[in-house]
PDB file of C-alpha atoms in Angstrom:
ATOM      1  CA  UNK A   1      57.398 -36.150  47.270  1.00 64.00           C
ATOM      2  CA  UNK A   2      59.635 -33.440  45.809  1.00 70.00           C
ATOM      3  CA  UNK A   3      57.743 -31.874  42.853  1.00 69.00           C
ATOM      4  CA  UNK A   4      61.058 -31.101  41.134  1.00 69.00           C
ATOM      5  CA  UNK A   5      61.580 -34.841  40.553  1.00 81.00           C
ATOM      6  CA  UNK A   6      57.982 -35.836  39.763  1.00 93.00           C
ATOM      7  CA  UNK A   7      56.261 -36.330  36.438  1.00 97.00           C
ATOM      8  CA  UNK A   8      53.336 -33.901  36.666  1.00 98.00           C
ATOM      9  CA  UNK A   9      50.252 -33.385  34.497  1.00 98.00           C
ATOM     10  CA  UNK A  10      47.788 -30.524  34.011  1.00 98.00           C
ATOM     11  CA  UNK A  11      44.541 -30.487  32.054  1.00 98.00           C
ATOM     12  CA  UNK A  12      43.847 -27.685  29.572  1.00 98.00           C
ATOM     13  CA  UNK A  13      40.058 -27.550  29.424  1.00 98.00           C
ATOM     14  CA  UNK A  14      38.165 -26.087  26.474  1.00 98.00           C
ATOM     15  CA  UNK A  15      37.071 -22.490  27.094  1.00 98.00           C
ATOM     16  CA  UNK A  16      33.494 -21.743  26.062  1.00 99.00           C
ATOM     17  CA  UNK A  17      31.943 -18.287  25.670  1.00 99.00           C
ATOM     18  CA  UNK A  18      28.290 -18.703  26.684  1.00 99.00           C
ATOM     19  CA  UNK A  19      27.766 -15.219  25.284  1.00 99.00           C
ATOM     20  CA  UNK A  20      30.216 -12.751  23.759  1.00 99.00           C
ATOM     21  CA  UNK A  21      29.428  -9.062  23.334  1.00 99.00           C
ATOM     22  CA  UNK A  22      31.785  -6.642  21.605  1.00 98.00           C
ATOM     23  CA  UNK A  23      31.229  -3.533  23.726  1.00 99.00           C
ATOM     24  CA  UNK A  24      33.756  -1.087  22.290  1.00 98.00           C
ATOM     25  CA  UNK A  25      37.176  -0.545  20.793  1.00 96.00           C
ATOM     26  CA  UNK A  26      40.330   0.928  22.298  1.00 96.00           C
ATOM     27  CA  UNK A  27      42.412   3.590  20.518  1.00 96.00           C
ATOM     28  CA  UNK A  28      45.077   0.935  19.884  1.00 95.00           C
ATOM     29  CA  UNK A  29      42.593  -1.153  17.901  1.00 92.00           C
ATOM     30  CA  UNK A  30      41.871  -3.857  20.473  1.00 93.00           C
ATOM     31  CA  UNK A  31      38.189  -4.677  20.894  1.00 96.00           C
ATOM     32  CA  UNK A  32      36.538  -4.585  24.313  1.00 98.00           C
ATOM     33  CA  UNK A  33      34.521  -7.654  25.236  1.00 98.00           C
ATOM     34  CA  UNK A  34      31.969  -8.846  27.761  1.00 99.00           C
ATOM     35  CA  UNK A  35      31.643 -12.607  28.076  1.00 99.00           C
ATOM     36  CA  UNK A  36      30.580 -15.368  30.432  1.00 99.00           C
ATOM     37  CA  UNK A  37      33.227 -18.079  30.217  1.00 99.00           C
ATOM     38  CA  UNK A  38      32.867 -21.698  31.295  1.00 99.00           C
ATOM     39  CA  UNK A  39      35.126 -24.711  30.841  1.00 99.00           C
ATOM     40  CA  UNK A  40      34.054 -28.016  29.344  1.00 99.00           C
ATOM     41  CA  UNK A  41      35.245 -31.447  30.356  1.00 98.00           C
ATOM     42  CA  UNK A  42      36.944 -31.769  26.959  1.00 98.00           C
ATOM     43  CA  UNK A  43      40.534 -30.630  26.767  1.00 98.00           C
ATOM     44  CA  UNK A  44      44.200 -31.142  26.038  1.00 98.00           C
ATOM     45  CA  UNK A  45      46.666 -32.629  28.517  1.00 98.00           C
ATOM     46  CA  UNK A  46      50.150 -31.326  29.306  1.00 99.00           C
ATOM     47  CA  UNK A  47      52.749 -33.477  31.051  1.00 99.00           C
ATOM     48  CA  UNK A  48      56.125 -32.361  32.405  1.00 99.00           C
ATOM     49  CA  UNK A  49      58.983 -34.823  32.744  1.00 98.00           C
ATOM     50  CA  UNK A  50      61.919 -33.121  34.534  1.00 97.00           C
ATOM     51  CA  UNK A  51      65.375 -33.754  33.134  1.00 96.00           C
ATOM     52  CA  UNK A  52      68.856 -32.367  32.516  1.00 95.00           C
ATOM     53  CA  UNK A  53      68.294 -31.614  28.821  1.00 97.00           C
ATOM     54  CA  UNK A  54      67.028 -28.180  27.712  1.00 97.00           C
ATOM     55  CA  UNK A  55      63.283 -27.816  28.072  1.00 98.00           C
ATOM     56  CA  UNK A  56      61.521 -28.913  24.891  1.00 97.00           C
ATOM     57  CA  UNK A  57      58.002 -29.689  23.715  1.00 98.00           C
ATOM     58  CA  UNK A  58      56.579 -32.748  21.996  1.00 97.00           C
ATOM     59  CA  UNK A  59      53.122 -32.868  20.414  1.00 97.00           C
ATOM     60  CA  UNK A  60      50.876 -35.906  20.306  1.00 96.00           C
ATOM     61  CA  UNK A  61      47.156 -36.666  20.272  1.00 96.00           C
ATOM     62  CA  UNK A  62      44.557 -36.408  17.512  1.00 94.00           C
ATOM     63  CA  UNK A  63      45.397 -32.828  16.553  1.00 94.00           C
ATOM     64  CA  UNK A  64      48.993 -32.653  17.789  1.00 93.00           C
ATOM     65  CA  UNK A  65      50.244 -35.189  15.279  1.00 82.00           C
ATOM     66  CA  UNK A  66      48.821 -33.228  12.347  1.00 81.00           C
ATOM     67  CA  UNK A  67      50.603 -30.010  13.344  1.00 83.00           C
ATOM     68  CA  UNK A  68      54.116 -31.288  12.692  1.00 76.00           C
ATOM     69  CA  UNK A  69      57.383 -30.870  14.593  1.00 73.00           C
ATOM     70  CA  UNK A  70      57.766 -27.182  13.693  1.00 80.00           C
ATOM     71  CA  UNK A  71      54.681 -26.352  15.772  1.00 90.00           C
ATOM     72  CA  UNK A  72      56.526 -27.486  18.906  1.00 92.00           C
ATOM     73  CA  UNK A  73      59.228 -24.818  18.582  1.00 94.00           C
ATOM     74  CA  UNK A  74      59.868 -21.661  20.620  1.00 94.00           C
ATOM     75  CA  UNK A  75      56.892 -19.860  19.043  1.00 95.00           C
ATOM     76  CA  UNK A  76      54.433 -22.351  20.534  1.00 96.00           C
ATOM     77  CA  UNK A  77      52.432 -20.660  23.306  1.00 97.00           C
ATOM     78  CA  UNK A  78      53.414 -23.427  25.733  1.00 98.00           C
ATOM     79  CA  UNK A  79      57.100 -22.668  25.229  1.00 98.00           C
ATOM     80  CA  UNK A  80      56.446 -18.920  25.400  1.00 98.00           C
ATOM     81  CA  UNK A  81      54.628 -19.473  28.699  1.00 98.00           C
ATOM     82  CA  UNK A  82      57.562 -21.500  30.041  1.00 98.00           C
ATOM     83  CA  UNK A  83      60.031 -18.775  29.061  1.00 98.00           C
ATOM     84  CA  UNK A  84      57.849 -16.069  30.609  1.00 98.00           C
ATOM     85  CA  UNK A  85      57.509 -18.020  33.859  1.00 98.00           C
ATOM     86  CA  UNK A  86      61.244 -18.601  33.995  1.00 97.00           C
ATOM     87  CA  UNK A  87      61.813 -14.836  33.717  1.00 96.00           C
ATOM     88  CA  UNK A  88      59.813 -14.139  36.908  1.00 96.00           C
ATOM     89  CA  UNK A  89      60.650 -17.283  38.871  1.00 95.00           C
ATOM     90  CA  UNK A  90      63.213 -15.773  41.253  1.00 90.00           C
ATOM     91  CA  UNK A  91      66.263 -17.301  42.891  1.00 89.00           C
ATOM     92  CA  UNK A  92      64.330 -19.625  45.213  1.00 90.00           C
ATOM     93  CA  UNK A  93      62.696 -21.564  42.363  1.00 94.00           C
ATOM     94  CA  UNK A  94      63.997 -24.916  41.115  1.00 96.00           C
ATOM     95  CA  UNK A  95      63.962 -24.110  37.391  1.00 96.00           C
ATOM     96  CA  UNK A  96      65.166 -27.020  35.275  1.00 95.00           C
ATOM     97  CA  UNK A  97      64.910 -28.570  31.840  1.00 97.00           C
ATOM     98  CA  UNK A  98      63.166 -31.686  30.657  1.00 98.00           C
ATOM     99  CA  UNK A  99      60.332 -32.631  28.371  1.00 98.00           C
ATOM    100  CA  UNK A 100      56.825 -31.221  27.977  1.00 98.00           C
ATOM    101  CA  UNK A 101      54.379 -33.542  26.217  1.00 98.00           C
ATOM    102  CA  UNK A 102      51.200 -31.900  24.924  1.00 98.00           C
ATOM    103  CA  UNK A 103      48.434 -34.344  24.052  1.00 98.00           C
ATOM    104  CA  UNK A 104      46.306 -32.199  21.758  1.00 97.00           C
ATOM    105  CA  UNK A 105      42.695 -33.375  21.580  1.00 97.00           C
ATOM    106  CA  UNK A 106      41.063 -29.981  20.898  1.00 97.00           C
ATOM    107  CA  UNK A 107      40.794 -28.624  17.333  1.00 94.00           C
ATOM    108  CA  UNK A 108      43.211 -25.835  16.400  1.00 90.00           C
ATOM    109  CA  UNK A 109      42.045 -22.243  15.703  1.00 86.00           C
ATOM    110  CA  UNK A 110      38.536 -23.201  16.743  1.00 93.00           C
ATOM    111  CA  UNK A 111      37.252 -20.579  19.209  1.00 93.00           C
ATOM    112  CA  UNK A 112      37.585 -22.659  22.368  1.00 97.00           C
ATOM    113  CA  UNK A 113      40.926 -21.331  23.566  1.00 92.00           C
ATOM    114  CA  UNK A 114      42.977 -24.454  22.932  1.00 92.00           C
ATOM    115  CA  UNK A 115      46.320 -22.662  22.607  1.00 94.00           C
ATOM    116  CA  UNK A 116      45.487 -20.290  25.460  1.00 97.00           C
ATOM    117  CA  UNK A 117      44.416 -23.169  27.697  1.00 98.00           C
ATOM    118  CA  UNK A 118      47.652 -24.992  26.851  1.00 98.00           C
ATOM    119  CA  UNK A 119      49.726 -21.922  27.771  1.00 98.00           C
ATOM    120  CA  UNK A 120      47.776 -21.531  31.005  1.00 98.00           C
ATOM    121  CA  UNK A 121      48.314 -25.206  31.821  1.00 98.00           C
ATOM    122  CA  UNK A 122      52.050 -24.694  31.271  1.00 99.00           C
ATOM    123  CA  UNK A 123      52.059 -21.801  33.747  1.00 98.00           C
ATOM    124  CA  UNK A 124      50.228 -23.836  36.402  1.00 98.00           C
ATOM    125  CA  UNK A 125      52.247 -26.985  35.748  1.00 98.00           C
ATOM    126  CA  UNK A 126      55.718 -25.448  35.725  1.00 98.00           C
ATOM    127  CA  UNK A 127      54.958 -23.117  38.645  1.00 97.00           C
ATOM    128  CA  UNK A 128      54.233 -26.283  40.616  1.00 97.00           C
ATOM    129  CA  UNK A 129      57.168 -28.300  39.273  1.00 97.00           C
ATOM    130  CA  UNK A 130      59.693 -25.489  39.623  1.00 97.00           C
ATOM    131  CA  UNK A 131      58.251 -24.365  42.970  1.00 97.00           C
ATOM    132  CA  UNK A 132      57.826 -20.803  41.735  1.00 97.00           C
ATOM    133  CA  UNK A 133      56.714 -18.603  44.627  1.00 94.00           C
ATOM    134  CA  UNK A 134      55.311 -15.387  43.146  1.00 93.00           C
ATOM    135  CA  UNK A 135      52.009 -13.556  43.748  1.00 94.00           C
ATOM    136  CA  UNK A 136      48.983 -14.680  41.753  1.00 93.00           C
ATOM    137  CA  UNK A 137      48.831 -11.180  40.287  1.00 94.00           C
ATOM    138  CA  UNK A 138      52.281 -11.669  38.779  1.00 95.00           C
ATOM    139  CA  UNK A 139      51.182 -14.880  37.085  1.00 95.00           C
ATOM    140  CA  UNK A 140      48.028 -13.223  35.749  1.00 96.00           C
ATOM    141  CA  UNK A 141      50.010 -10.266  34.376  1.00 95.00           C
ATOM    142  CA  UNK A 142      52.353 -12.729  32.711  1.00 96.00           C
ATOM    143  CA  UNK A 143      49.336 -14.565  31.274  1.00 97.00           C
ATOM    144  CA  UNK A 144      47.836 -11.333  29.930  1.00 96.00           C
ATOM    145  CA  UNK A 145      50.969 -10.693  27.865  1.00 96.00           C
ATOM    146  CA  UNK A 146      50.647 -14.129  26.258  1.00 97.00           C
ATOM    147  CA  UNK A 147      47.101 -13.598  24.969  1.00 95.00           C
ATOM    148  CA  UNK A 148      43.654 -12.237  25.784  1.00 93.00           C
ATOM    149  CA  UNK A 149      42.210 -15.637  26.748  1.00 96.00           C
ATOM    150  CA  UNK A 150      45.176 -16.844  28.809  1.00 98.00           C
ATOM    151  CA  UNK A 151      44.277 -15.136  32.147  1.00 97.00           C
ATOM    152  CA  UNK A 152      40.823 -16.733  32.356  1.00 98.00           C
ATOM    153  CA  UNK A 153      42.353 -20.066  31.348  1.00 98.00           C
ATOM    154  CA  UNK A 154      44.935 -19.825  34.153  1.00 97.00           C
ATOM    155  CA  UNK A 155      42.068 -19.664  36.640  1.00 94.00           C
ATOM    156  CA  UNK A 156      40.225 -22.344  34.601  1.00 96.00           C
ATOM    157  CA  UNK A 157      36.904 -21.721  36.312  1.00 97.00           C
ATOM    158  CA  UNK A 158      33.648 -20.010  35.395  1.00 98.00           C
ATOM    159  CA  UNK A 159      34.147 -16.247  35.247  1.00 99.00           C
ATOM    160  CA  UNK A 160      32.910 -13.067  33.663  1.00 99.00           C
ATOM    161  CA  UNK A 161      35.594 -11.729  31.326  1.00 98.00           C
ATOM    162  CA  UNK A 162      35.761  -8.084  30.255  1.00 98.00           C
ATOM    163  CA  UNK A 163      38.154  -5.549  28.773  1.00 98.00           C
ATOM    164  CA  UNK A 164      40.369  -7.371  26.289  1.00 96.00           C
ATOM    165  CA  UNK A 165      40.262 -10.395  28.577  1.00 96.00           C
ATOM    166  CA  UNK A 166      42.224  -9.093  31.540  1.00 95.00           C
ATOM    167  CA  UNK A 167      39.295  -8.107  33.770  1.00 97.00           C
ATOM    168  CA  UNK A 168      37.857 -11.177  35.492  1.00 98.00           C
ATOM    169  CA  UNK A 169      35.003 -11.133  37.994  1.00 98.00           C
ATOM    170  CA  UNK A 170      32.637 -13.536  39.718  1.00 97.00           C
ATOM    171  CA  UNK A 171      30.047 -15.226  37.526  1.00 98.00           C
ATOM    172  CA  UNK A 172      26.490 -16.276  38.350  1.00 98.00           C
ATOM    173  CA  UNK A 173      26.134 -19.630  40.063  1.00 97.00           C
ATOM    174  CA  UNK A 174      25.503 -22.148  37.292  1.00 98.00           C
ATOM    175  CA  UNK A 175      22.931 -24.944  37.474  1.00 98.00           C
ATOM    176  CA  UNK A 176      23.746 -28.537  36.567  1.00 98.00           C
ATOM    177  CA  UNK A 177      23.704 -28.953  32.791  1.00 99.00           C
ATOM    178  CA  UNK A 178      25.297 -30.778  29.898  1.00 99.00           C
ATOM    179  CA  UNK A 179      27.164 -29.468  26.874  1.00 99.00           C
ATOM    180  CA  UNK A 180      27.935 -30.656  23.365  1.00 99.00           C
ATOM    181  CA  UNK A 181      30.822 -29.219  21.349  1.00 99.00           C
ATOM    182  CA  UNK A 182      31.060 -29.557  17.571  1.00 99.00           C
ATOM    183  CA  UNK A 183      33.744 -28.413  15.149  1.00 98.00           C
ATOM    184  CA  UNK A 184      33.291 -28.807  11.398  1.00 98.00           C
ATOM    185  CA  UNK A 185      37.017 -29.237  10.792  1.00 95.00           C
ATOM    186  CA  UNK A 186      37.642 -25.840   9.224  1.00 94.00           C
ATOM    187  CA  UNK A 187      39.995 -23.434  11.009  1.00 91.00           C
ATOM    188  CA  UNK A 188      38.764 -19.844  11.279  1.00 93.00           C
ATOM    189  CA  UNK A 189      40.971 -16.751  11.386  1.00 94.00           C
ATOM    190  CA  UNK A 190      39.971 -14.398  14.215  1.00 94.00           C
ATOM    191  CA  UNK A 191      41.165 -11.274  12.312  1.00 94.00           C
ATOM    192  CA  UNK A 192      39.053 -12.325   9.312  1.00 96.00           C
ATOM    193  CA  UNK A 193      35.979 -12.627  11.534  1.00 97.00           C
ATOM    194  CA  UNK A 194      36.518  -9.197  13.101  1.00 96.00           C
ATOM    195  CA  UNK A 195      36.975  -7.653   9.646  1.00 95.00           C
ATOM    196  CA  UNK A 196      33.577  -9.034   8.609  1.00 96.00           C
ATOM    197  CA  UNK A 197      31.866  -7.749  11.767  1.00 95.00           C
ATOM    198  CA  UNK A 198      29.663  -4.674  11.439  1.00 91.00           C
ATOM    199  CA  UNK A 199      30.748  -1.610  13.412  1.00 88.00           C
ATOM    200  CA  UNK A 200      27.934  -1.761  15.976  1.00 93.00           C
ATOM    201  CA  UNK A 201      28.689  -2.441  19.630  1.00 98.00           C
ATOM    202  CA  UNK A 202      26.505  -4.212  22.161  1.00 98.00           C
ATOM    203  CA  UNK A 203      25.844  -3.261  25.772  1.00 98.00           C
ATOM    204  CA  UNK A 204      27.342  -5.052  28.742  1.00 98.00           C
ATOM    205  CA  UNK A 205      24.987  -7.848  29.780  1.00 98.00           C
ATOM    206  CA  UNK A 206      22.934  -7.789  32.981  1.00 98.00           C
ATOM    207  CA  UNK A 207      23.302 -11.146  34.728  1.00 98.00           C
ATOM    208  CA  UNK A 208      21.516 -12.624  37.770  1.00 98.00           C
ATOM    209  CA  UNK A 209      23.327 -13.876  40.858  1.00 97.00           C
ATOM    210  CA  UNK A 210      22.368 -17.433  39.930  1.00 98.00           C
ATOM    211  CA  UNK A 211      20.192 -19.556  37.682  1.00 98.00           C
ATOM    212  CA  UNK A 212      17.873 -22.112  39.253  1.00 97.00           C
ATOM    213  CA  UNK A 213      17.801 -24.414  36.240  1.00 98.00           C
ATOM    214  CA  UNK A 214      19.504 -25.058  32.927  1.00 98.00           C
ATOM    215  CA  UNK A 215      16.328 -23.911  31.179  1.00 99.00           C
ATOM    216  CA  UNK A 216      16.362 -20.578  33.049  1.00 99.00           C
ATOM    217  CA  UNK A 217      20.001 -20.082  32.108  1.00 99.00           C
ATOM    218  CA  UNK A 218      19.340 -20.913  28.456  1.00 99.00           C
ATOM    219  CA  UNK A 219      16.376 -18.505  28.370  1.00 99.00           C
ATOM    220  CA  UNK A 220      18.538 -15.644  29.647  1.00 99.00           C
ATOM    221  CA  UNK A 221      21.446 -16.502  27.362  1.00 99.00           C
ATOM    222  CA  UNK A 222      19.090 -16.578  24.363  1.00 99.00           C
ATOM    223  CA  UNK A 223      18.459 -12.862  24.935  1.00 98.00           C
ATOM    224  CA  UNK A 224      22.193 -12.264  24.719  1.00 99.00           C
ATOM    225  CA  UNK A 225      24.393 -13.454  21.860  1.00 98.00           C
ATOM    226  CA  UNK A 226      27.773 -13.842  20.233  1.00 99.00           C
ATOM    227  CA  UNK A 227      28.584 -10.752  18.194  1.00 98.00           C
ATOM    228  CA  UNK A 228      31.075 -12.774  16.150  1.00 98.00           C
ATOM    229  CA  UNK A 229      28.694 -15.551  15.119  1.00 98.00           C
ATOM    230  CA  UNK A 230      27.198 -13.842  12.049  1.00 98.00           C
ATOM    231  CA  UNK A 231      30.555 -12.743  10.589  1.00 98.00           C
ATOM    232  CA  UNK A 232      32.040 -16.170  11.326  1.00 98.00           C
ATOM    233  CA  UNK A 233      29.218 -17.748   9.321  1.00 98.00           C
ATOM    234  CA  UNK A 234      30.271 -15.565   6.383  1.00 97.00           C
ATOM    235  CA  UNK A 235      33.900 -16.611   6.744  1.00 97.00           C
ATOM    236  CA  UNK A 236      32.995 -20.266   7.380  1.00 97.00           C
ATOM    237  CA  UNK A 237      29.487 -21.186   6.101  1.00 98.00           C
ATOM    238  CA  UNK A 238      29.605 -24.722   7.627  1.00 98.00           C
ATOM    239  CA  UNK A 239      29.121 -23.042  11.030  1.00 98.00           C
ATOM    240  CA  UNK A 240      25.466 -22.521  10.054  1.00 98.00           C
ATOM    241  CA  UNK A 241      25.126 -26.233   9.321  1.00 99.00           C
ATOM    242  CA  UNK A 242      26.617 -27.129  12.697  1.00 99.00           C
ATOM    243  CA  UNK A 243      24.320 -24.729  14.556  1.00 99.00           C
ATOM    244  CA  UNK A 244      21.282 -26.136  12.775  1.00 99.00           C
ATOM    245  CA  UNK A 245      22.311 -29.709  13.586  1.00 99.00           C
ATOM    246  CA  UNK A 246      22.820 -28.844  17.258  1.00 99.00           C
ATOM    247  CA  UNK A 247      19.513 -26.992  17.541  1.00 99.00           C
ATOM    248  CA  UNK A 248      17.749 -29.995  16.043  1.00 99.00           C
ATOM    249  CA  UNK A 249      18.868 -32.386  18.772  1.00 99.00           C
ATOM    250  CA  UNK A 250      16.309 -33.611  21.296  1.00 98.00           C
ATOM    251  CA  UNK A 251      16.401 -31.617  24.562  1.00 98.00           C
ATOM    252  CA  UNK A 252      18.727 -28.908  23.149  1.00 99.00           C
ATOM    253  CA  UNK A 253      18.189 -25.739  25.189  1.00 99.00           C
ATOM    254  CA  UNK A 254      20.496 -23.378  23.288  1.00 99.00           C
ATOM    255  CA  UNK A 255      22.878 -23.618  20.321  1.00 99.00           C
ATOM    256  CA  UNK A 256      25.556 -20.994  19.763  1.00 99.00           C
ATOM    257  CA  UNK A 257      29.074 -20.473  18.449  1.00 99.00           C
ATOM    258  CA  UNK A 258      31.953 -20.012  20.912  1.00 98.00           C
ATOM    259  CA  UNK A 259      34.556 -17.279  20.549  1.00 97.00           C
ATOM    260  CA  UNK A 260      35.381 -16.407  16.953  1.00 97.00           C
ATOM    261  CA  UNK A 261      34.547 -19.949  15.794  1.00 96.00           C
ATOM    262  CA  UNK A 262      34.263 -22.345  14.283  1.00 97.00           C
ATOM    263  CA  UNK A 263      33.419 -24.536  17.303  1.00 98.00           C
ATOM    264  CA  UNK A 264      29.772 -24.379  18.350  1.00 99.00           C
ATOM    265  CA  UNK A 265      28.148 -25.587  21.548  1.00 99.00           C
ATOM    266  CA  UNK A 266      24.722 -26.606  22.754  1.00 99.00           C
ATOM    267  CA  UNK A 267      23.355 -26.700  26.287  1.00 99.00           C
ATOM    268  CA  UNK A 268      21.328 -29.654  27.560  1.00 99.00           C
ATOM    269  CA  UNK A 269      19.481 -30.385  30.820  1.00 99.00           C
ATOM    270  CA  UNK A 270      22.060 -33.003  31.858  1.00 99.00           C
ATOM    271  CA  UNK A 271      25.442 -34.449  30.923  1.00 99.00           C
ATOM    272  CA  UNK A 272      23.728 -37.689  29.909  1.00 99.00           C
ATOM    273  CA  UNK A 273      21.439 -35.801  27.500  1.00 99.00           C
ATOM    274  CA  UNK A 274      24.541 -34.147  26.046  1.00 99.00           C
ATOM    275  CA  UNK A 275      26.354 -37.455  25.597  1.00 99.00           C
ATOM    276  CA  UNK A 276      23.349 -38.943  23.772  1.00 99.00           C
ATOM    277  CA  UNK A 277      23.184 -35.948  21.433  1.00 99.00           C
ATOM    278  CA  UNK A 278      26.940 -36.108  20.801  1.00 99.00           C
ATOM    279  CA  UNK A 279      26.665 -39.791  19.903  1.00 99.00           C
ATOM    280  CA  UNK A 280      23.881 -39.051  17.420  1.00 99.00           C
ATOM    281  CA  UNK A 281      25.746 -36.121  15.863  1.00 99.00           C
ATOM    282  CA  UNK A 282      28.947 -38.119  15.550  1.00 98.00           C
ATOM    283  CA  UNK A 283      27.078 -40.907  13.776  1.00 99.00           C
ATOM    284  CA  UNK A 284      25.398 -38.479  11.362  1.00 98.00           C
ATOM    285  CA  UNK A 285      28.540 -36.404  10.726  1.00 98.00           C
ATOM    286  CA  UNK A 286      31.626 -38.641  11.050  1.00 98.00           C
ATOM    287  CA  UNK A 287      33.967 -35.944   9.712  1.00 97.00           C
ATOM    288  CA  UNK A 288      33.076 -33.523  12.530  1.00 98.00           C
ATOM    289  CA  UNK A 289      34.847 -33.352  15.874  1.00 98.00           C
ATOM    290  CA  UNK A 290      32.129 -33.941  18.475  1.00 99.00           C
ATOM    291  CA  UNK A 291      32.253 -34.071  22.269  1.00 99.00           C
ATOM    292  CA  UNK A 292      29.478 -34.264  24.863  1.00 99.00           C
ATOM    293  CA  UNK A 293      29.426 -34.317  28.643  1.00 99.00           C
ATOM    294  CA  UNK A 294      29.580 -32.158  31.759  1.00 99.00           C
ATOM    295  CA  UNK A 295      31.291 -28.862  32.439  1.00 98.00           C
ATOM    296  CA  UNK A 296      34.689 -29.072  34.122  1.00 96.00           C
TER     297      UNK A 296
END
């Protein structure tokens, strides 16, 4: 079937930083990072419905409806991604208008790359729908201009991320495991977190080729860390409460904050263990956003 006439959908999975080291700072002020990134089964969904009308975005879902219509304008990262892709599409592409529907189930400004994952999903989705034939490197360069987390989200697979997010390399082979995500409902400003961070830098992590078990992985990750967790707890004290609640769950192997917060995650031996913990946390804290399951 011709993709230019199909209704197509892409998933925008939550991006999780299993560890995040700030290793330096460039002269232009951007911080250099070293992180192991995975993607959870939780995520937003982006659908494209081709049509004759100018391309536009509609927001729905638990968090999309609270953002309001203004959030769907040209400054939305999804629309910026569409415009950027159009600019490199070439004469052979079938660029057209229509409707993009973003079902937003991930919390906003929460450290799990929701907006970046949405932009990356738009690149993948519209490249397919418009039959854009350009090198992968071109798409990744385009993604880099949209935001530091967008390149890894375009690939949407486990990777080591360095530089300001543009340097991606192979990650260790991960064992089977489960994950719980929790957000307290308070948005956290990334610039505020970096301003609270002390000036110390941390070395690039040494990682094995693979981990044999979830416990082995958790043991290694426990020796690493998230350099933004402590300052995020100052900016948003409920993060400490979330981390404590996660660590207190049966079979929890590791509890940590992702990105610049406020979403925290916990690793479990299996997806079923994670789902049980998520159910318990949701019952104890009904105002929190809680998800549990397998990695994507």
